[in-house]
Coordinates of C-alpha atoms and ligand atoms in Angstrom, one line a residue:
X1 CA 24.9 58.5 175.3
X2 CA 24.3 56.7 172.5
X3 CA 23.4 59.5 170.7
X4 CA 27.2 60.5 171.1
X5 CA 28.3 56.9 169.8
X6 CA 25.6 57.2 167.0
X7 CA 27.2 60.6 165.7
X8 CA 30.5 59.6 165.5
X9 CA 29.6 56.4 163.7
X10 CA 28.0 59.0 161.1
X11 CA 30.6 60.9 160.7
X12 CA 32.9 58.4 160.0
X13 CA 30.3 57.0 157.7
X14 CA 30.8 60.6 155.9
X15 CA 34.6 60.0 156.2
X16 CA 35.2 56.6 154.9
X17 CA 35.0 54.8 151.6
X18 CA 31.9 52.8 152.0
X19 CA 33.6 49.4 152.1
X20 CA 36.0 50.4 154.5
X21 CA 33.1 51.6 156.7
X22 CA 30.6 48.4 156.7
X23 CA 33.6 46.2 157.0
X24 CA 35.1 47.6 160.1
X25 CA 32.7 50.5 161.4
X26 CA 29.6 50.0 160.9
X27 CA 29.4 46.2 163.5
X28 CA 31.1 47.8 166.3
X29 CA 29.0 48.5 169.7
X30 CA 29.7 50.5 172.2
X31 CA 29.0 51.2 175.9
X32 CA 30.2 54.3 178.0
X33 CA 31.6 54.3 181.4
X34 CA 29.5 56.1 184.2
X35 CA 31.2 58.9 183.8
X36 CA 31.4 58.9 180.5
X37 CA 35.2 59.5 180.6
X38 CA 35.4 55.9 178.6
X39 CA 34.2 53.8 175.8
X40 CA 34.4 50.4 175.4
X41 CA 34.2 49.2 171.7
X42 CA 33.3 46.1 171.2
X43 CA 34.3 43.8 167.8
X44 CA 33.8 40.8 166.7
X45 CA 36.6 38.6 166.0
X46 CA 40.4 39.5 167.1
X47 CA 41.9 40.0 163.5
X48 CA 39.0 43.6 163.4
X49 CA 40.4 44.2 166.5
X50 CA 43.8 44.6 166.0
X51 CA 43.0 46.1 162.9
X52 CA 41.1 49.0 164.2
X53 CA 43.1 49.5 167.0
X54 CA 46.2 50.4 164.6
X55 CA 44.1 52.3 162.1
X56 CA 40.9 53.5 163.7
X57 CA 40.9 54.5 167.5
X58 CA 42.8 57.2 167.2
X59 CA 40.1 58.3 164.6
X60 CA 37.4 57.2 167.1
X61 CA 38.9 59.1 170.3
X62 CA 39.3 62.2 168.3
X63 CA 35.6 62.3 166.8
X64 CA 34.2 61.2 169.9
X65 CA 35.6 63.8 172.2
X66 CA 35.8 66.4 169.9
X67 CA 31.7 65.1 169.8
X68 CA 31.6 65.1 173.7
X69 CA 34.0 68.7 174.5
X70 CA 35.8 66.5 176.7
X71 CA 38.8 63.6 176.2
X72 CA 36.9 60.6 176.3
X73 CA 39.2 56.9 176.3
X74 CA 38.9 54.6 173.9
X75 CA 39.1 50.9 174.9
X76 CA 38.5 47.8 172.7
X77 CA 37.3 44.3 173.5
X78 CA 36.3 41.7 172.3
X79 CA 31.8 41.1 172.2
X80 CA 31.4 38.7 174.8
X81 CA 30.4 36.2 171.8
X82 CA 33.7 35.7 170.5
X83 CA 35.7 35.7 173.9
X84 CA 33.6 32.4 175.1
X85 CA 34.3 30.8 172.0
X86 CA 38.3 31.6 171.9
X87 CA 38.3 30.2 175.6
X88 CA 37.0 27.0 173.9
X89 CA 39.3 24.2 172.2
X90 CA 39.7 24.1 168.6
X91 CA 39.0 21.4 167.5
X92 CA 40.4 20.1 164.4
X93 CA 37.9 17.3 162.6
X94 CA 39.3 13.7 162.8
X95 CA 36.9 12.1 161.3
X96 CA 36.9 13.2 157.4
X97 CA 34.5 11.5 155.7
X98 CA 37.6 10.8 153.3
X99 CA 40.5 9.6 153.5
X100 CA 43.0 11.2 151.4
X101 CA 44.7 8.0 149.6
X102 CA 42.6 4.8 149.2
X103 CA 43.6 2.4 147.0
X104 CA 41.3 2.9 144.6
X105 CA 42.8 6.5 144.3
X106 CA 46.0 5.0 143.9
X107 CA 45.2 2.5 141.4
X108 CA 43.0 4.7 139.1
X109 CA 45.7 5.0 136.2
X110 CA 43.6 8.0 134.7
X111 CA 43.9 9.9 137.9
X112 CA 47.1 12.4 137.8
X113 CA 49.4 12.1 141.4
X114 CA 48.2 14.5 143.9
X115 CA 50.0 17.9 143.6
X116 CA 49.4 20.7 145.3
X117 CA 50.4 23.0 142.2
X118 CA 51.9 25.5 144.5
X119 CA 54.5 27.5 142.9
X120 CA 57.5 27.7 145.4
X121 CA 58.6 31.3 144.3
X122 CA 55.7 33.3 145.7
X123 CA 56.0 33.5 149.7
X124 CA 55.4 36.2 151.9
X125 CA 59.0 36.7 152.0
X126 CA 59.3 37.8 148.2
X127 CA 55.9 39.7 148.7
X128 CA 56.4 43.4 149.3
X129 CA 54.3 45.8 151.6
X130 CA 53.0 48.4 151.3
X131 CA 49.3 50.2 152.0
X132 CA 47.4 49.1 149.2
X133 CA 48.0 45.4 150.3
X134 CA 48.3 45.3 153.7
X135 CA 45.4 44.4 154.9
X136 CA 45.2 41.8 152.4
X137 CA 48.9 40.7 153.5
X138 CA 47.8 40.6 157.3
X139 CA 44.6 38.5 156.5
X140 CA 46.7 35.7 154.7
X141 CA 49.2 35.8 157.1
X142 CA 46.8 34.9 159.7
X143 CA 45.0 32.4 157.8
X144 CA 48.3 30.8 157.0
X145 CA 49.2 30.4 161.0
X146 CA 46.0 29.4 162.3
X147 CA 43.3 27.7 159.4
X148 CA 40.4 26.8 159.4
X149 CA 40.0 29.8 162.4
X150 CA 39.1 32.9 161.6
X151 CA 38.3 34.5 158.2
X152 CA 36.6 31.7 156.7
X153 CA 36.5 31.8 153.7
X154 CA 38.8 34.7 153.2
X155 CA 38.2 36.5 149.7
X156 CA 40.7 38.4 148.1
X157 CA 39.6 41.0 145.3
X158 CA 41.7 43.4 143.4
X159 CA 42.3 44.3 139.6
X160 CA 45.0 42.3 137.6
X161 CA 48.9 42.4 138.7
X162 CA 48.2 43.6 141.8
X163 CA 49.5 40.4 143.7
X164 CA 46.7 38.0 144.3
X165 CA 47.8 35.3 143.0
X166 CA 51.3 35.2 144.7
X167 CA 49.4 36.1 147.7
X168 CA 47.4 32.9 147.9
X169 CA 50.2 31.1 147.0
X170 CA 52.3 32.8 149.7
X171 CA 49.2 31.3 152.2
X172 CA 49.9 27.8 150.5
X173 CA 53.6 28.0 151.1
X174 CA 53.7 29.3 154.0
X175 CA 51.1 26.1 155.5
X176 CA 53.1 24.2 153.8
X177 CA 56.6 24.7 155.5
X178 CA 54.9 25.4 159.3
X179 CA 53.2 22.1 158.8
X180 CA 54.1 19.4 155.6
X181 CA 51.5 17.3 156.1
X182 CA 48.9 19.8 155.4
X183 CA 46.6 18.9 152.2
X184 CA 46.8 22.2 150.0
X185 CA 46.0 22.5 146.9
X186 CA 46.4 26.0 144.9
X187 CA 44.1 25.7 141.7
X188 CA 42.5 28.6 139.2
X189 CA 38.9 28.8 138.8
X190 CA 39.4 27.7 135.1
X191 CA 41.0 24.7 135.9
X192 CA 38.1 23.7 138.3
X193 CA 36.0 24.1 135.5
X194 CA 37.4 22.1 133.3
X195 CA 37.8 19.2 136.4
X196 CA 33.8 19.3 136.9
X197 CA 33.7 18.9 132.9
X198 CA 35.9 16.0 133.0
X199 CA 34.5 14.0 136.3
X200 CA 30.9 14.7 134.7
X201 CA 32.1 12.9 131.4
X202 CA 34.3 10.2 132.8
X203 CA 31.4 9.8 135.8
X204 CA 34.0 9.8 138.3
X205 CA 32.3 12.1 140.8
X206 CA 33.1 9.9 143.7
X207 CA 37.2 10.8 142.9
X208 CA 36.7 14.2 142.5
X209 CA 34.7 14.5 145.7
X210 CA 37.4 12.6 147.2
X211 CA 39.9 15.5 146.3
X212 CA 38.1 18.2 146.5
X213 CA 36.6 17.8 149.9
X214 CA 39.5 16.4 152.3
X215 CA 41.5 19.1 151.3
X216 CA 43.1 21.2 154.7
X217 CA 43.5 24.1 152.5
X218 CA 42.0 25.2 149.0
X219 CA 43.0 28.5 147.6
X220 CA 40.9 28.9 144.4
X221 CA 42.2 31.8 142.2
X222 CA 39.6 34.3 139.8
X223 CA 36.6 32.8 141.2
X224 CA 35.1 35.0 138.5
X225 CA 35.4 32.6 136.1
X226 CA 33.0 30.2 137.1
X227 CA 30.3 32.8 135.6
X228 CA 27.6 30.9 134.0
X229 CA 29.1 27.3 135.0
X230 CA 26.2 26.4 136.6
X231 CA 27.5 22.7 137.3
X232 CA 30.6 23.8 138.4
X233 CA 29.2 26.2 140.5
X234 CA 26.8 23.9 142.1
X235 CA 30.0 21.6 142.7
X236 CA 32.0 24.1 144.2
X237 CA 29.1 24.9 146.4
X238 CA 29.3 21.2 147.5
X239 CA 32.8 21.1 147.9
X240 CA 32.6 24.6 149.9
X241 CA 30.1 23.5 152.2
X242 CA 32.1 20.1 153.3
X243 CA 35.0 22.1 153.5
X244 CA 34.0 24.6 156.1
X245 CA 32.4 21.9 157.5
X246 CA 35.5 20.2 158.5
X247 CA 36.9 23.7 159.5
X248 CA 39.3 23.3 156.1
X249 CA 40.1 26.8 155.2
X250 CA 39.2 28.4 151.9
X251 CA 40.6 31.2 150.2
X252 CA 39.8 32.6 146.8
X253 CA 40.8 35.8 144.8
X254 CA 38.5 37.4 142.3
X255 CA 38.6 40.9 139.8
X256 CA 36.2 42.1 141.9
X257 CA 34.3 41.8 145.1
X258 CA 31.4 39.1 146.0
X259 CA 28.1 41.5 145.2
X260 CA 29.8 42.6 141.6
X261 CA 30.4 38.8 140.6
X262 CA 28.1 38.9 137.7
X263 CA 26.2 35.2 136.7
X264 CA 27.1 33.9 139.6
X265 CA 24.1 31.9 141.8
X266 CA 23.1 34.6 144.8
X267 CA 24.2 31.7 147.3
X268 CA 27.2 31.4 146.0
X269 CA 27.9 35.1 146.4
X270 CA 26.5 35.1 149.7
X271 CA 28.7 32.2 150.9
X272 CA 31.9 33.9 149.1
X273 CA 30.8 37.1 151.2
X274 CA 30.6 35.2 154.8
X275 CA 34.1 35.3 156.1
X276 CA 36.4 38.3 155.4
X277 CA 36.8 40.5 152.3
X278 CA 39.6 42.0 151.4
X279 CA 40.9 44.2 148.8
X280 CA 44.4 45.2 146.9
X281 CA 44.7 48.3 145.3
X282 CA 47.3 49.3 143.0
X283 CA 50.8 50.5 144.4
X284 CA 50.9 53.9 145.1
X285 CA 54.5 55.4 144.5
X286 CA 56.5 54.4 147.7
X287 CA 55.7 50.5 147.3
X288 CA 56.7 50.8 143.3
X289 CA 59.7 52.4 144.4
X290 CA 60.9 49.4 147.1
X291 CA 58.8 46.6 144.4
X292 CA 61.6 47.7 142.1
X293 CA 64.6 48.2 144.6
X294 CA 63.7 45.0 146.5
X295 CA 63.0 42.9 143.2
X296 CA 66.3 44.2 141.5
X297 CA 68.1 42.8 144.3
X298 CA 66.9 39.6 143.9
X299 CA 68.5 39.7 140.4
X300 CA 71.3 40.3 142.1
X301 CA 71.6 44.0 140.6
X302 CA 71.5 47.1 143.0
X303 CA 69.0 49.7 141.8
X304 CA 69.4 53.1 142.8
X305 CA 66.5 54.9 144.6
X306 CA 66.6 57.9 141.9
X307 CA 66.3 55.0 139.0
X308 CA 63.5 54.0 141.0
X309 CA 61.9 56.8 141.8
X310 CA 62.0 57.3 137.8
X311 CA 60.7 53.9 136.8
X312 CA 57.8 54.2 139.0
X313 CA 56.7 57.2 138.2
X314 CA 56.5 56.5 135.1
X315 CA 55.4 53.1 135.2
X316 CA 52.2 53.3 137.0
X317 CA 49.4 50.7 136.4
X318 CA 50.0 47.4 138.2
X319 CA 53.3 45.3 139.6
X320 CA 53.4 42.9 136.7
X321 CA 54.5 45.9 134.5
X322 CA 56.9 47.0 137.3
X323 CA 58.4 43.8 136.8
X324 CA 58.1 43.7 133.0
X325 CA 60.2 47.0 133.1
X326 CA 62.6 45.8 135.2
X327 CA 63.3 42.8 133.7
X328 CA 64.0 44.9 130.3
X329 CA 66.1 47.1 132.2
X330 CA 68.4 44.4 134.1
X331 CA 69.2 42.6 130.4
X332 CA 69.9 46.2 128.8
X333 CA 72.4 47.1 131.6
X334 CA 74.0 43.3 131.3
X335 CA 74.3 43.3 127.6
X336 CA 75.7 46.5 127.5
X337 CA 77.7 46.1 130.3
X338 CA 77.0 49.8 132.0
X339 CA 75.6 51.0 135.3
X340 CA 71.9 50.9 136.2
X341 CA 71.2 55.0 136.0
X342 CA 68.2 57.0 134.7
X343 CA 69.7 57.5 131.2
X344 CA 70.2 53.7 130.9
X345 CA 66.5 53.5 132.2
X346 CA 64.9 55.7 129.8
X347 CA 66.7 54.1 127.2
X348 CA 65.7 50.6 128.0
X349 CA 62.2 51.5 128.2
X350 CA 61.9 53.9 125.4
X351 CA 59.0 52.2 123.5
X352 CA 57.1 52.2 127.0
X353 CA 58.0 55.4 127.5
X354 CA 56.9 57.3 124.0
X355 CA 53.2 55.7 123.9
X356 CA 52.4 57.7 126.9
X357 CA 52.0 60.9 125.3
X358 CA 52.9 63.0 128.1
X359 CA 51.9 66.7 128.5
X360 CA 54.2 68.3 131.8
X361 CA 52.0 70.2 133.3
X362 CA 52.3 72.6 136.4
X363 CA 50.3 69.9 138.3
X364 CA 52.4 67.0 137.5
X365 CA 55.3 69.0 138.2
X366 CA 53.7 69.4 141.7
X367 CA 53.1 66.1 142.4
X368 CA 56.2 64.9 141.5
X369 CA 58.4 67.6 143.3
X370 CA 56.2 67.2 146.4
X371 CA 56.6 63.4 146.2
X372 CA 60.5 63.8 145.2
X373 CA 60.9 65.8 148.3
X374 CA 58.3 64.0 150.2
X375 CA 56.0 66.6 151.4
X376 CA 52.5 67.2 150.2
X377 CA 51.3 68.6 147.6
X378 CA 49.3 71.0 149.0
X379 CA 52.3 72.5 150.5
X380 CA 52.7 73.9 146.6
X381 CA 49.8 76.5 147.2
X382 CA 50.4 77.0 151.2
X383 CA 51.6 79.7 152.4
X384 CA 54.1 77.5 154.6
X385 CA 57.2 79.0 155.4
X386 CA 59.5 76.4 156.7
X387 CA 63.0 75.9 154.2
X388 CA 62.3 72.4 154.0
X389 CA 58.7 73.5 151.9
X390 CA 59.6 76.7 150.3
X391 CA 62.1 75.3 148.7
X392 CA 61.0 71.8 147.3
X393 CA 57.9 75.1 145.9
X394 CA 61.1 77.2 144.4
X395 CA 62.1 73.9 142.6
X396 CA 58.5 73.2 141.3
X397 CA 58.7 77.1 140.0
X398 CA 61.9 76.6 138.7
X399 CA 60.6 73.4 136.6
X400 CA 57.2 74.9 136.1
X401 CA 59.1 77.6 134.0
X402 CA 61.3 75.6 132.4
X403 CA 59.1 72.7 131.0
X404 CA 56.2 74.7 130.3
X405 CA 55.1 77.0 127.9
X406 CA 53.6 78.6 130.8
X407 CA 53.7 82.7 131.8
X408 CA 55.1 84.0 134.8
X409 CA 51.7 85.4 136.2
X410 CA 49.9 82.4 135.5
X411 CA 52.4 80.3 137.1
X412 CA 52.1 82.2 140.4
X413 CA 48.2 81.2 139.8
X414 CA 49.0 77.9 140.0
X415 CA 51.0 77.9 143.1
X416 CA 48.2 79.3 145.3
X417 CA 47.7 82.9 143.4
X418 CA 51.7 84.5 144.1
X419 CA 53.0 87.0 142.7
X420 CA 55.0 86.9 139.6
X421 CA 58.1 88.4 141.3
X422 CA 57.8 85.9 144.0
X423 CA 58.1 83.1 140.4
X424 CA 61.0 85.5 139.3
X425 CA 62.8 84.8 142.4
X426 CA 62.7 81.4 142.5
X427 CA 63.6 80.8 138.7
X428 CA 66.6 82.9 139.1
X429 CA 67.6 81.5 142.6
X430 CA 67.4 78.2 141.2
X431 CA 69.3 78.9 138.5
X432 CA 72.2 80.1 140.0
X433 CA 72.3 78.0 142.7
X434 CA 72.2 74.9 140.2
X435 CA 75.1 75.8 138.5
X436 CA 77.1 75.9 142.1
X437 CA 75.5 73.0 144.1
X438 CA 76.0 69.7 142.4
X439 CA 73.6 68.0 144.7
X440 CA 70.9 70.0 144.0
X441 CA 71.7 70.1 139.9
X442 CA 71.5 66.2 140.2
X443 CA 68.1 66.2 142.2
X444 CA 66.8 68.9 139.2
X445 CA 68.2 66.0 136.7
X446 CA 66.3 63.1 138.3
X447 CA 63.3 65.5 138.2
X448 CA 63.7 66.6 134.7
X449 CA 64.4 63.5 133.6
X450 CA 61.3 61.6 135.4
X451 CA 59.2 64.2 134.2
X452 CA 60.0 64.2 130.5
X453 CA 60.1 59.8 130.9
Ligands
ADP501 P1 47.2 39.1 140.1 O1 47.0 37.7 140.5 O2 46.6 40.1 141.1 O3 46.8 39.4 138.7 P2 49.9 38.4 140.5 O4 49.9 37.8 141.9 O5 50.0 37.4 139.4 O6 48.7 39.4 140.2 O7 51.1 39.4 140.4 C1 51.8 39.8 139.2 C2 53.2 39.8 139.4 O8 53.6 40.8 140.3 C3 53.8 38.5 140.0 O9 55.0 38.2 139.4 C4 53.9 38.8 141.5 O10 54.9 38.1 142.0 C5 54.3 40.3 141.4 N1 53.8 41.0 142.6 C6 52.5 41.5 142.8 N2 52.4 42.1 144.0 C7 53.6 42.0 144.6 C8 54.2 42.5 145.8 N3 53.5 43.2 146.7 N4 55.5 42.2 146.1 C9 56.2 41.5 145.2 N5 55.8 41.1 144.0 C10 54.5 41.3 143.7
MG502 MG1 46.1 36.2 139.3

């Protein structure tokens, strides 16, 4: 039987980005019940457990009994490993090799007061959800309720504006408030640099040892600038070593993950790469949509979903632009005193707007009525029936003739090879009915509108 495990692990090798795969797929063993009406799984640690039972078993019982012919169950647990070690008490080390104030600390005039340069503003409460970060989201979250656990060192990678940085600071805060005594300290890569530069010069290793490595928690952000720091990457090796040591947890972001860390020593990487990796990839449409909602309303200003909608389809690359927009958008509306609405939008964001040269094509027209009207965009070429698809496809039609230069015939092509009377129909449909429904001439507006930015 397991063959039968062995071709479903395949498959979903075939199925899965290949990160996604080694990370969760790819350690999972599995034994079959006698009958083989059951499958235990077995994981490693209980954050992969949780995580593949919300996003993989229902993959996994599918495959395998499709594989089989027959339903086969689906049961996870966790390798018998892991369960004797839970069972065990976690100890927290008392004995630091440090403590964190002596009095030479205190009396050392050159040396700055501790602080744990944690910027108060970026909690998980101000951090919004969505798919592309929510693994990343659940993996802090845990590392901020239990340290020093699981995860260890966690390693967040992801392009820039994605949310990184507030996310380790979110880890930071969130320590902070459950337990104030904890020693944090939030730092960026550069910074670290230029401490190993200054503790080499002034010879005051002893200090910086001191606190570096009694530290509870050390969040260390775009680890990718220590490239070709050798002595600061052979300190941070040494302070990375004490601190997992002491069960101290670690948690670093980068631009990219541990293997594509160019310059960096191989047992660095490797250490970087031991606990859990993580990425953030950029918003797709529904999180810029709340980003923008839920960050307006922390201005105090109510943005409407269509304004939304607008913003973030036109604003597409990473949050710190959502935000950039916004912001121009809230002081537009205050100073001239009128309503959030697309019109005030477009304006506000007109020099944005015009250096995307935008073409409207029939396929951007697609995607945007499908995602207006939340259904897929293949339901553009299916031959789906159902009112609530054929008509969101009579819309994209309608706007397909209207914003493009293209003919009849060759926008029946486009939606899955119709007939140019069936394009007709729609244009004139719409048409009409536009002129008589108001809701549906003000979804057409927020359309047009979004797709001429
Ligand atoms: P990175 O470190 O990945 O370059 P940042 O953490 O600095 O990105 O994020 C850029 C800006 O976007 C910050 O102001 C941050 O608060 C905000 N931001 C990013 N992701 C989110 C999110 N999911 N929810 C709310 N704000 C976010
Ligand atoms: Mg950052």
């Amino acid at each position: 039987m397991q063959d039968l495990w062995q071709n479903c692990v395949e498959q979903l090798a075939q199925e899965l980005p290949e990160q996604q795969f080694n990370t969760w797929i790819k350690p999972l063993q599995a034994s079959f019940s006698s009958d083989f009406s059951k499958v235990t799984v077995l994981v490693g640690n209980r954050f992969k457990l949780d995580w593949i039972r919300t996003q993989y078993s229902k993959k996994l019982t599918n495959i395998l009994s499709t594989l089989y012919g027959q339903s086969i169950t689906v049961e996870l647990a966790l390798s018998p490993k892991e369960a004797i070690s839970k069972t065990l008490p976690h100890s927290l080390s008392t004995e630091n090799e440090f403590t964190y104030t002596t009095p030479s600390l205190v009396e050392e005039p050159t040396e700055e007061p501790f602080r744990n340069r944690l910027n108060p503003s970026l909690t998980f409460e101000t951090f919004v959800e969505g798919s592309a970060n929510r693994m990343a989201r659940a993996a802090a979250m845990h590392v901020a309720s239990i340290p020093g656990h699981l995860y260890n060192p966690l390693f967040i990678y992801g392009g820039v504006g994605l949310g990184k940085t507030h996310l380790v600071h979110a880890v930071g805060n969130q320590l902070l408030k459950d337990k104030p005594d904890s020693k944090i300290l939030y730092i960026h890569a550069e910074q670290f640099v230029s401490d190993v530069v200054k503790a080499y010069q002034r010879k005051t290793f002893d200090e910086f040892k001191l606190r570096y490595h009694s530290l509870d928690l050390l969040l260390i952000d775009d680890v990718q600038f220590f490239a070709n720091k050798d002595r600061t990457q052979e300190e941070f090796f040494n302070a990375f070593e004490a601190l997992l040591a002491k069960k101290s947890h670690i948690v670093m972001t980068s631009d990219t993950y541990p293997k594509g860390l160019a310059d960096i020593h191989e047992r660095l990487v490797s250490r970087f790469d031991s606990g859990l990796t993580v990425a953030i990839e950029p918003p797709e449409l529904e999180m810029r949509v709340a980003i923008l909602m839920t960050k307006s309303r922390l201005e105090g200003s109510e943005m409407p979903e269509e304004v939304a909608f607008f913003v973030a389809k036109n604003v597409r690359s990473n949050v710190r632009e959502l935000e950039g927009a916004l912001r121009k958008i809230l002081a537009y509306s205050r100073f001239n005193q009128k309503e959030i609405s697309i019109q005030l939008a477009r304006d506000a964001l007109r020099d944005l707007l015009s250096i995307q040269n935008r073409q409207i094509s029939v396929e951007n027209i697609q995607k945007t009525v499908a995602d207006f009207y939340k259904i897929k965009v293949a339901d553009m070429y299916s031959k789906k029936r159902p009112v609530s698809i054929a008509r969101p496809r009579q819309i994209a039609m309608y706007l397909a003739k209207e914003l493009t230069q293209k003919s009849l015939p060759e926008i029946g092509e486009l939606f899955g090879g119709r007939d140019h009377t069936t394009v007709l129909h729609a244009v004139r449909k719409i048409s009409a009915e536009r002129l008589q429904l108001n809701e549906l001439n003000q979804q057409l507006h927020v359309l047009e509108q979004t797709l001429k930015g």
